[in-house]
Structure formats: C-alpha cells, structure tokens
C-alpha cells in the first residue's frame, strides 16, 4: 500500500524458462524506476507449513 495515495502498489508473478533468464531479469529490473515507481524484484520462496502450539506436528 502506498502511504501517500493509499492505493495498492500491485504485484505480479512471472515464470521464466531458465534460471539464467530469471537471474538476468532480476538484475536488470530490480530498483528500476517505472512511471515514478521503484520496482522491487525478488525470487518467490515457498514457506514451510506453520503449526500452532498444541496441534499435532508433522510425522518425523
């Protein structure tokens, strides 16, 4: 959320055919200014499942 305009900045997920193409896009686009907005590019990461206290844990 933009603090001044209170509008969503938006986001996107992109998929590349090779790791090299993804790395090149990250290097080229991260920090670039587009229409007055700085673009932040990062690699999506999967998060491990979260378990609450008192709930069963995954099998060992």
Coordinates of C-alpha atoms in Angstrom, one line a residue:
X1 CA 0.0 0.0 0.0
X2 CA 1.3 3.4 -0.9
X3 CA 1.5 5.6 2.2
X4 CA 0.6 8.8 0.4
X5 CA -2.1 7.8 -2.2
X6 CA -3.4 4.8 -0.1
X7 CA -3.5 2.8 -3.3
X8 CA -2.2 -0.7 -3.8
X9 CA 1.2 -0.8 -5.5
X10 CA 0.3 -4.0 -7.1
X11 CA 2.4 -7.1 -7.7
X12 CA 3.0 -9.8 -10.3
X13 CA 4.4 -13.3 -10.5
X14 CA 6.5 -14.2 -13.6
X15 CA 7.8 -17.5 -14.7
X16 CA 10.9 -18.0 -16.8
X17 CA 12.0 -21.0 -18.8
X18 CA 15.6 -20.9 -17.4
X19 CA 17.2 -19.8 -14.2
X20 CA 19.6 -17.7 -16.2
X21 CA 16.7 -15.7 -17.8
X22 CA 15.2 -15.2 -14.3
X23 CA 18.5 -14.0 -12.9
X24 CA 19.0 -11.6 -15.8
X25 CA 15.5 -10.2 -15.3
X26 CA 16.1 -9.7 -11.6
X27 CA 19.4 -8.0 -12.2
X28 CA 18.0 -5.7 -14.9
X29 CA 14.7 -4.7 -13.3
X30 CA 15.3 -4.6 -9.6
X31 CA 15.5 -1.0 -8.5
X32 CA 14.4 0.4 -11.9
X33 CA 12.0 3.3 -11.9
X34 CA 8.9 2.9 -14.0
X35 CA 6.2 5.6 -14.1
X36 CA 7.7 7.1 -11.0
X37 CA 7.7 3.9 -9.0
X38 CA 10.8 1.9 -8.0
X39 CA 10.4 -1.7 -9.0
X40 CA 11.4 -4.3 -6.4
X41 CA 12.1 -7.7 -7.9
X42 CA 12.7 -10.9 -5.8
X43 CA 12.6 -14.6 -6.2
X44 CA 9.5 -16.2 -4.8
X45 CA 10.2 -18.6 -2.0
X46 CA 8.0 -21.3 -0.5
X47 CA 7.3 -21.2 3.2
X48 CA 7.2 -24.3 5.3
X49 CA 3.8 -25.0 6.8
X50 CA 3.2 -23.4 10.2
X51 CA 2.0 -25.4 13.2
X52 CA 0.2 -24.0 16.2
X53 CA 1.1 -25.0 19.7
X54 CA -1.0 -27.8 20.9
X55 CA -1.7 -29.0 17.4
X56 CA -0.2 -32.2 16.0
X57 CA 3.2 -31.9 14.5
X58 CA 4.1 -33.4 11.1
X59 CA 5.3 -37.0 11.2
X60 CA 9.1 -37.3 11.8

